[in-house]
XYZ file of C-alpha atoms in Angstrom:
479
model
C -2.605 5.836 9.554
C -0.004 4.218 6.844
C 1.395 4.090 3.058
C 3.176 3.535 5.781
C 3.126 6.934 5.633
C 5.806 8.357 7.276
C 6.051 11.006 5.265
C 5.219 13.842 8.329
C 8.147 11.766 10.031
C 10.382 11.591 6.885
C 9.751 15.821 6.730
C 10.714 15.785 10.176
C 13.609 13.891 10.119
C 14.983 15.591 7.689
C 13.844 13.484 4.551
C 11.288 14.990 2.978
C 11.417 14.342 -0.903
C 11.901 10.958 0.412
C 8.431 10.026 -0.425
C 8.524 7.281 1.679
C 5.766 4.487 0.462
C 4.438 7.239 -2.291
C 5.967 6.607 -5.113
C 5.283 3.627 -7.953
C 8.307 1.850 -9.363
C 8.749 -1.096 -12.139
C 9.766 -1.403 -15.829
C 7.523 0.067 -18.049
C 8.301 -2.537 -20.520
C 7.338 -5.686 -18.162
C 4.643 -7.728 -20.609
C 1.187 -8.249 -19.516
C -0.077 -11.713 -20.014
C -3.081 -11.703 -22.565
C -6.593 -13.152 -21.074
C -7.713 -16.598 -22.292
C -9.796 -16.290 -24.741
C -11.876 -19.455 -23.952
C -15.044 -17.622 -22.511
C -14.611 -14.071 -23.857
C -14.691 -11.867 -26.677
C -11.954 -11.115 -29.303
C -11.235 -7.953 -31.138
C -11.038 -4.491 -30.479
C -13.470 -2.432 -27.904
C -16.360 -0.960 -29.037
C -15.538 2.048 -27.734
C -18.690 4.632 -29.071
C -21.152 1.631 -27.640
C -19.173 1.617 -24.171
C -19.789 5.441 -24.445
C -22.730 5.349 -24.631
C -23.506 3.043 -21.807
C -21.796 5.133 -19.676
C -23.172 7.946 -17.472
C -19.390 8.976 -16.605
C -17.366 9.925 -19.100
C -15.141 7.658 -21.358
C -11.932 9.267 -23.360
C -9.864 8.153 -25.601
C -5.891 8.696 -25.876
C -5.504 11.714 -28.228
C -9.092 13.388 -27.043
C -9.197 16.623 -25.017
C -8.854 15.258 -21.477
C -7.023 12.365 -22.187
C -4.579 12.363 -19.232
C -2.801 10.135 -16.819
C -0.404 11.138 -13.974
C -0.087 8.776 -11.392
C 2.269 10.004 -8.476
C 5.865 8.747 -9.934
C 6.858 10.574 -13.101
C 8.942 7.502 -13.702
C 5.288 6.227 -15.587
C 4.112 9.099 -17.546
C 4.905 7.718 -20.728
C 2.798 4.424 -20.226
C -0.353 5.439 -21.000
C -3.831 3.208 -21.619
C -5.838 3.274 -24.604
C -8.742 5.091 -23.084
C -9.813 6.291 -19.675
C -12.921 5.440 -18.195
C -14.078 8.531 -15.468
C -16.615 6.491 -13.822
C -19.392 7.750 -11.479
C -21.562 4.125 -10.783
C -21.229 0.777 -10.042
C -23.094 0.459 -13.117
C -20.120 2.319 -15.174
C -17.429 -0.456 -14.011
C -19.983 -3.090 -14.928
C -20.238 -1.544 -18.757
C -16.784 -1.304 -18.335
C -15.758 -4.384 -18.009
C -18.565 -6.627 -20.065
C -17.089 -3.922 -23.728
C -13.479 -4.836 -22.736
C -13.018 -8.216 -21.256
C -10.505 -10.382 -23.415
C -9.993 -7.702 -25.953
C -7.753 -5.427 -24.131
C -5.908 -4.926 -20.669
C -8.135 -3.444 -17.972
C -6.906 -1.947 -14.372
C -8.517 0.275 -11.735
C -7.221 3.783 -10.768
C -7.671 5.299 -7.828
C -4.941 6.704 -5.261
C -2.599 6.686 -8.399
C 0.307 5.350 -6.333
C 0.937 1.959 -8.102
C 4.643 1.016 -7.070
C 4.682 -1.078 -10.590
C 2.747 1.402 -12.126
C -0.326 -1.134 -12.653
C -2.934 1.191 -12.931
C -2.257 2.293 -16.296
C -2.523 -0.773 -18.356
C -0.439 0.280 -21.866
C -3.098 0.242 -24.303
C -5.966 -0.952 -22.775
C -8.654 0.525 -20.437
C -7.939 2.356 -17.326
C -11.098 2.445 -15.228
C -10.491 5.871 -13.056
C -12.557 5.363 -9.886
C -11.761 8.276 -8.309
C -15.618 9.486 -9.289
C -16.597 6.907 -6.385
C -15.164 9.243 -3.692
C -18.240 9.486 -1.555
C -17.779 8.941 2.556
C -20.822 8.203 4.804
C -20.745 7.571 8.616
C -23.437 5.226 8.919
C -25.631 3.601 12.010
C -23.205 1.262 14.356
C -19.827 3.501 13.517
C -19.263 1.890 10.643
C -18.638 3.916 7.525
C -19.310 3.539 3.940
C -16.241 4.618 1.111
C -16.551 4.510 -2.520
C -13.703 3.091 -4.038
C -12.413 6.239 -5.285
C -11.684 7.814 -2.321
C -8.380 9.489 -0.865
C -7.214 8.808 2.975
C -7.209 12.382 3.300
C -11.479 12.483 2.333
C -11.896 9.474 5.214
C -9.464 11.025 7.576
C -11.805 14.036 7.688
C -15.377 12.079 7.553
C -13.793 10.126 10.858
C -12.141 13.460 12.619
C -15.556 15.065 12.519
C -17.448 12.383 13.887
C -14.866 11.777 16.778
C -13.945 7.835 15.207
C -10.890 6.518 13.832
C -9.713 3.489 11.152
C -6.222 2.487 11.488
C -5.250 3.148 7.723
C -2.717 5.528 6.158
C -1.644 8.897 6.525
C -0.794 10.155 2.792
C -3.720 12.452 2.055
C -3.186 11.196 -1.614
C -3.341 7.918 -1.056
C -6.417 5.202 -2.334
C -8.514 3.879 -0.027
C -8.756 0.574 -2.236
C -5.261 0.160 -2.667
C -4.266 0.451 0.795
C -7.315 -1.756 2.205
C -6.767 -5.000 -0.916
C -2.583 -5.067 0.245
C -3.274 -5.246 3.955
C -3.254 -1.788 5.282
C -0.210 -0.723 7.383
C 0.158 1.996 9.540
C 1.047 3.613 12.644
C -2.141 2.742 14.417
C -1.502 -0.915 13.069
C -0.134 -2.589 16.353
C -2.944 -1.026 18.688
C -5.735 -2.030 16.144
C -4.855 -3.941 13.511
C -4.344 -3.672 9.006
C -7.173 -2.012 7.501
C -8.461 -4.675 6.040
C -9.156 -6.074 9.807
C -11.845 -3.570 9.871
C -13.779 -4.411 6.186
C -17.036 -5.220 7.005
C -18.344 -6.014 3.355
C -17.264 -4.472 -0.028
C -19.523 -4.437 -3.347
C -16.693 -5.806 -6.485
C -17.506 -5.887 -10.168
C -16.214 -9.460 -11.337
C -14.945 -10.628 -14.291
C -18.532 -11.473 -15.555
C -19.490 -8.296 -15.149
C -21.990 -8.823 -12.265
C -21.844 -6.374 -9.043
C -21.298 -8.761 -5.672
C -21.958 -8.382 -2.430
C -19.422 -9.432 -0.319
C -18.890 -9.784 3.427
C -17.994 -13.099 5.651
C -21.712 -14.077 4.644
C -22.166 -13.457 1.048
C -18.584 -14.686 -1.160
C -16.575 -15.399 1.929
C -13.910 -16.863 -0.424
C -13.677 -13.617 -2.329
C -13.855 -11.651 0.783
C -10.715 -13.423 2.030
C -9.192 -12.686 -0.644
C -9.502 -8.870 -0.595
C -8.662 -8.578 2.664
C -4.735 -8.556 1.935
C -4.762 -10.443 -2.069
C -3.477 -7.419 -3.566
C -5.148 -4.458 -6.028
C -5.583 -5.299 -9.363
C -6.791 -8.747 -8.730
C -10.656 -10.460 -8.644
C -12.162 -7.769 -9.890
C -12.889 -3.814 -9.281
C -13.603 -2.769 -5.864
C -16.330 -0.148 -5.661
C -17.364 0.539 -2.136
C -16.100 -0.722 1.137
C -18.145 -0.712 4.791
C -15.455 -0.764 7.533
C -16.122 -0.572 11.461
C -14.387 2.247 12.971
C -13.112 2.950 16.470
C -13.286 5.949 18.690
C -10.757 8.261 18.120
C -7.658 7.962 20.646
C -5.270 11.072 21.562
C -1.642 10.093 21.046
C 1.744 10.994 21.847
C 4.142 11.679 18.501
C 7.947 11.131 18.646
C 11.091 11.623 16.781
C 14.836 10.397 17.777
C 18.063 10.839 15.548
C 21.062 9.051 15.461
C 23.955 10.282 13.777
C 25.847 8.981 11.085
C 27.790 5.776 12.069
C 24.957 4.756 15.131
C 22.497 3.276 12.440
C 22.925 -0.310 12.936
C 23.118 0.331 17.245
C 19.784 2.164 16.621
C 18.139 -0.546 14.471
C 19.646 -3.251 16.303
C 18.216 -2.181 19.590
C 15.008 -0.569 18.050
C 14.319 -4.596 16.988
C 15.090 -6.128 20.067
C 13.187 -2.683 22.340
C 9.823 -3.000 19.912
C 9.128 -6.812 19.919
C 8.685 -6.449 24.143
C 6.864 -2.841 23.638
C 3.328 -3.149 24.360
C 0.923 -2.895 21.082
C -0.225 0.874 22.422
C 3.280 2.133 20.711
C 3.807 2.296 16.954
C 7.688 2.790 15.909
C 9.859 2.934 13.139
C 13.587 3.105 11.945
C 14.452 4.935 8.800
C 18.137 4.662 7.746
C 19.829 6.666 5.518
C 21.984 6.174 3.108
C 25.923 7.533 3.090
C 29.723 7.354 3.966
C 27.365 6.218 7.550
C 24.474 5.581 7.320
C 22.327 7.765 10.275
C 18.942 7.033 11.361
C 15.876 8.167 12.710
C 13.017 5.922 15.371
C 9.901 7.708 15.157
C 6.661 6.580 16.046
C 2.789 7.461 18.107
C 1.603 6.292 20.920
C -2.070 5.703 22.242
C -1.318 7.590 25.500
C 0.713 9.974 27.620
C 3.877 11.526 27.674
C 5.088 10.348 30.634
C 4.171 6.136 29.804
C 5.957 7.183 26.606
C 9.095 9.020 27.985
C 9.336 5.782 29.818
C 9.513 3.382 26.990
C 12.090 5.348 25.301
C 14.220 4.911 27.713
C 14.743 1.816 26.135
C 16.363 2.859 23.495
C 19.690 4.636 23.219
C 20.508 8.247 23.735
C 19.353 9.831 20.450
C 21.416 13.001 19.248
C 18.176 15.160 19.732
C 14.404 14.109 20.649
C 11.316 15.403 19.850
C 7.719 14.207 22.074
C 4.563 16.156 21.288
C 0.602 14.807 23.043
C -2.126 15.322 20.214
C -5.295 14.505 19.362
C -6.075 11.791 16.388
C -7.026 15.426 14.139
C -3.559 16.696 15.147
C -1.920 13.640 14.456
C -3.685 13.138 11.206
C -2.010 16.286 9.816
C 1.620 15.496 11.377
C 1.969 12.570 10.020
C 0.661 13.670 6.509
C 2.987 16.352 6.373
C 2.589 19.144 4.162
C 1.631 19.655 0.603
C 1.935 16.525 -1.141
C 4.301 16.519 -4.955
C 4.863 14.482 -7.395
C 7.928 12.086 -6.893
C 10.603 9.789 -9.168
C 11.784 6.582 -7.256
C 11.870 3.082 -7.194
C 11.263 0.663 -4.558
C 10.724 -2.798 -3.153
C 10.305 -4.452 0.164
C 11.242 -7.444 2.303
C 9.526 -8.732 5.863
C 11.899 -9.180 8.931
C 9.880 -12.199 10.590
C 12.642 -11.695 13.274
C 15.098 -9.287 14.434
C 17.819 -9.145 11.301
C 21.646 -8.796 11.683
C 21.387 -5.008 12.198
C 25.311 -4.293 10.920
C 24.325 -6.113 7.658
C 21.685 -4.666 7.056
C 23.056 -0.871 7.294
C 25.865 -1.629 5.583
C 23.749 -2.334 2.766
C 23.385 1.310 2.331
C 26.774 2.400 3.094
C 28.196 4.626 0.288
C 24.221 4.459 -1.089
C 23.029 8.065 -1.798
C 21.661 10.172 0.853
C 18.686 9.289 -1.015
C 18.689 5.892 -0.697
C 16.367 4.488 2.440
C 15.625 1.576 4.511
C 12.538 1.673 5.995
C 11.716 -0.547 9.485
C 7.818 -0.228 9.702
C 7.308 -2.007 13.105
C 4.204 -4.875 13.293
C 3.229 -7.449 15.578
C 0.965 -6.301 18.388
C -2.660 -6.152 17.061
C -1.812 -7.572 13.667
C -0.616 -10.862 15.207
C -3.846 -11.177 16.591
C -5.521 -12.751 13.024
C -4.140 -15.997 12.522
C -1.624 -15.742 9.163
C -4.908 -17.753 7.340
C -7.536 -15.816 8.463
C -7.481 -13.193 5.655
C -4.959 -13.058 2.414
C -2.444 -11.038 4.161
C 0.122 -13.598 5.651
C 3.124 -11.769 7.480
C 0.700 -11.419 11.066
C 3.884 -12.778 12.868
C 6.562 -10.270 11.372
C 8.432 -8.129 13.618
C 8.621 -6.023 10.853
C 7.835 -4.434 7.198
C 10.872 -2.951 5.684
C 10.873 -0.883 2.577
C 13.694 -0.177 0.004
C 13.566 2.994 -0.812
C 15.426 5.099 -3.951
C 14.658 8.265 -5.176
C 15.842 8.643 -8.716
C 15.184 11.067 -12.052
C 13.330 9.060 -14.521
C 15.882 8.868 -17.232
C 18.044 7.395 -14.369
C 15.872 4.964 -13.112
C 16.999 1.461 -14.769
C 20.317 2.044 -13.457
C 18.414 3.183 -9.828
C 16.806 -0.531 -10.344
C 19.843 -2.190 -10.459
C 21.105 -1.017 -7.102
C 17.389 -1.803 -5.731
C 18.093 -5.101 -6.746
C 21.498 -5.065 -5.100
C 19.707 -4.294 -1.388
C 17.016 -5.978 -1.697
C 18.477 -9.337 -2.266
C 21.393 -8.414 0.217
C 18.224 -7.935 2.910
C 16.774 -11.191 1.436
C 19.385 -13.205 2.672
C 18.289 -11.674 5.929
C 14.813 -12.178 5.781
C 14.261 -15.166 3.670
C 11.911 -14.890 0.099
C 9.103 -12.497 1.479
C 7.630 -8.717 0.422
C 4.529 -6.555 1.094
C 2.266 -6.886 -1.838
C 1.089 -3.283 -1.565
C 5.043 -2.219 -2.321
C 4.876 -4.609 -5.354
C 8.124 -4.600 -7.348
C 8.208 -6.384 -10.770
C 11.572 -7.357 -10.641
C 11.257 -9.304 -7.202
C 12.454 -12.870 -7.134
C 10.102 -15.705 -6.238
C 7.198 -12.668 -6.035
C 4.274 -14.132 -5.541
C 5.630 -16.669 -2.566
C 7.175 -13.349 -1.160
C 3.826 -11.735 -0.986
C 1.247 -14.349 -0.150
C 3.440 -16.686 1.505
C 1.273 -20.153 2.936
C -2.113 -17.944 1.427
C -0.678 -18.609 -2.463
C -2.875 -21.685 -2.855
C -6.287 -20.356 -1.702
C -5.628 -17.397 -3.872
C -5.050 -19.371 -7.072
C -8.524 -21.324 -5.865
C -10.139 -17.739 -5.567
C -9.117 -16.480 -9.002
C -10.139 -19.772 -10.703
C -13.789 -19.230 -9.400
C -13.915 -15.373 -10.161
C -11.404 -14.713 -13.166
C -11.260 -17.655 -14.535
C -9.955 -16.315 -18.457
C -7.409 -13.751 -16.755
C -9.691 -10.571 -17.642
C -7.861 -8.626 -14.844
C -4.135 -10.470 -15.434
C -1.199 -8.663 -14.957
C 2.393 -8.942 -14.765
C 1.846 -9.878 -11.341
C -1.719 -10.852 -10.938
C -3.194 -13.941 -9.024
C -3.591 -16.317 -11.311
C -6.350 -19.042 -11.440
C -5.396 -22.620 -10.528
C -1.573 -22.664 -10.589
């Protein structure tokens, strides 16, 4: 369970409307690099011939249909050329070979894009969301096109009695989630979601379909397993092992305003000696003083729990519910799911941070204005920080920047982004969480890949090796 979604826990602590890890953010005006041209075509699309090729459907801006709404309203005036609504393999493959070097091509699914990357401005947004199918098959392992929402695999693994440690937004994409790394509240007990990918079929630059798996492409496979969305190619089916699902035990504490920072500080020093069966975070709110909330699941009883919270200090109020994994599915998603304006970034506490620094970041912030402690270790250390793309498997913690904002108010909403998130940098040192991308992020692509930067440039040199996928903040080949 993840984006890291909190957003059950947000409703319960009293933030809903925070949107915590929903929302995209990122200057609609940040350029897109154009592909090299050495191996492709030039010119516009033929768009009737890609048509045609197509068993999906394939519309162009101004067409009835034509329409793009990602989650953050902050992007609904970047819009792509044309939108492919694909229902094969085959589909992305015609997709790509009418397109590649003449215009700008991303994949769509979840919609959730913090940079807003799935809606290339005038080029070709391939809308996977077609691919949706879910299939338990033989040896718990279960097949997931591409396309598909957490909340369509969340119910495919509740009615078979297994689990897959991913996210908890019902909205959220599958793909998304599994090419950043996967975070979530099951993360410490079994690991990122991409821990559990088994083998994925990708359409590459060249337009072929791959197999891949730790046999066939294990170069490319590494990659995907924490190398980010957008880049390599288009994803359209992963195989993941799953697990059996466990019951849990849900909590909730809150602090008042002024006991943030004796909250966090303890919460740091309390998780990294908690055993990897408990989940936690700390969300800190912005004010006069800050307040907080340390909320959290874990695989097992009340009473074990009640135990470990002791730990912590006295909350103002607690809240400790047993469930099964379908209950907790459905807390942690919260209710109906809306549309939401924000911005937001990220840094990774390797360590425990200076807890009074880092809530006074948000001092005199809005009450809308978040720091989110996502806890990690346990499981996730388990995978050497070179074993797959995703390199923070040491980190105490994720921690996301979080500012909800109108869209006509959300350069100004940037700047004070900016403000935290280089005020928690000097904490934390030049590091992020790819699948919170944020365009404006200093040194981004060492913050997000860390010692895994190098192999990544190798891997887009062999698969994209004329940029066909680049972005503001794509991988690129051979740097």
């Amino acid at each position: 369970m993840d984006r890291v979604d909190r957003r059950r826990f947000l409703k319960i602590a009293g933030l809903a409307g925070a949107g915590a890890v929903l929302a995209a953010c990122s200057s609609p005006t940040t350029p897109v690099p154009p592909p090299s041209t050495s191996s492709v075509s030039s010119g516009p699309p033929d768009w009737a011939a890609l048509r045609s090729r197509m068993s999906g459907q394939l519309v162009l801006a101004g067409e009835d249909g034509f329409a793009y709404q990602g989650f953050n309203p902050v992007w609904d005036a970047q819009k792509p050329a044309a939108i492919a609504k694909v229902t094969s393999a085959a589909d992305v493959q015609a997709c790509v070979s009418a397109v590649r070097g003449r215009v700008a091509i991303a994949a769509r699914s979840g919609g959730h894009s913090y940079a807003g990357y799935s809606s290339p401005s005038g080029g070709l947004q391939v809308d996977v969301r077609g691919l949706a199918e879910v299939e338990m098959l033989p040896g718990d392992q279960v097949r997931v096109g591409s396309g598909a929402a957490l909340s369509a695999v969340s119910s495919a693994l509740v009615a078979s009695g297994r689990c897959l440690p991913t996210g908890t937004c019902p909205s959220v994409g599958v793909a998304g989630l599994t090419l950043g790394g996967g975070i979530g509240v099951l993360s410490r007990k079994y690991g990122l979601t991409c821990d559990h990918l088994v083998s994925a079929k990708v359409v590459t630059a060249d337009g072929q379909l791959l197999a891949v798996s730790a046999s066939e492409e294990p170069d490319l496979f590494w990659a995907l397993r924490g190398g980010g969305g957008g880049n390599f190619g288009i994803v359209t089916e992963f195989v993941f092992s799953t697990l059996p699902a466990p019951d849990v035990t849900v909590f909730s504490l809150a602090y008042p305003a002024g006991a943030a920072a004796d909250a966090l500080g303890a919460w740091q020093t309390w998780l990294a000696q908690a055993p990897p069966e408990l989940w936690s975070n700390v969300v800190v709110r912005g004010g006069g003083q800050p307040s907080a909330r340390i909320g959290g699941c874990f695989v097992g009883g009340v009473g074990a729990l009640a135990s470990l919270l002791n730990g912590l200090p006295a909350p103002e109020s607690r809240f400790i519910q047993p469930q099964t994994y379908a209950e907790a599915v459905q807390y942690f998603a919260g209710g109906p799911i809306s549309r939401e304006s924000a911005v937001a970034s990220s840094r990774v506490a390797r360590e425990p941070v200076d807890a009074s620094r880092a809530v006074e970041l948000l001092a005199g912030q809005s009450d809308e204005t978040y720091l989110i402690f996502d806890g990690l270790r346990g499981a996730v250390a388990d995978v050497a920080p070179d074993a797959t793309a995703f390199p923070h498997r040491t980190a105490l913690a994720n921690v996301q920047i979080y500012l909800k904002t109108p869209p006509e108010s959300a350069d100004e909403a940037r700047t004070k982004l900016a403000g935290i998130r280089d005020g928690l940098g000097a904490l934390t040192g030049d590091t992020g969480y790819v699948n919170y991308i944020d365009p404006q992020m200093p040194r981004w692509a060492e913050a997000y890949y860390g010692g895994n930067l190098a192999r990544l440039h190798s891997v887009a040199s062999r698969y994209d090796p004329d940029r066909v996928f680049a972005f503001a903040q794509s991988v690129t080949p051979g740097q």
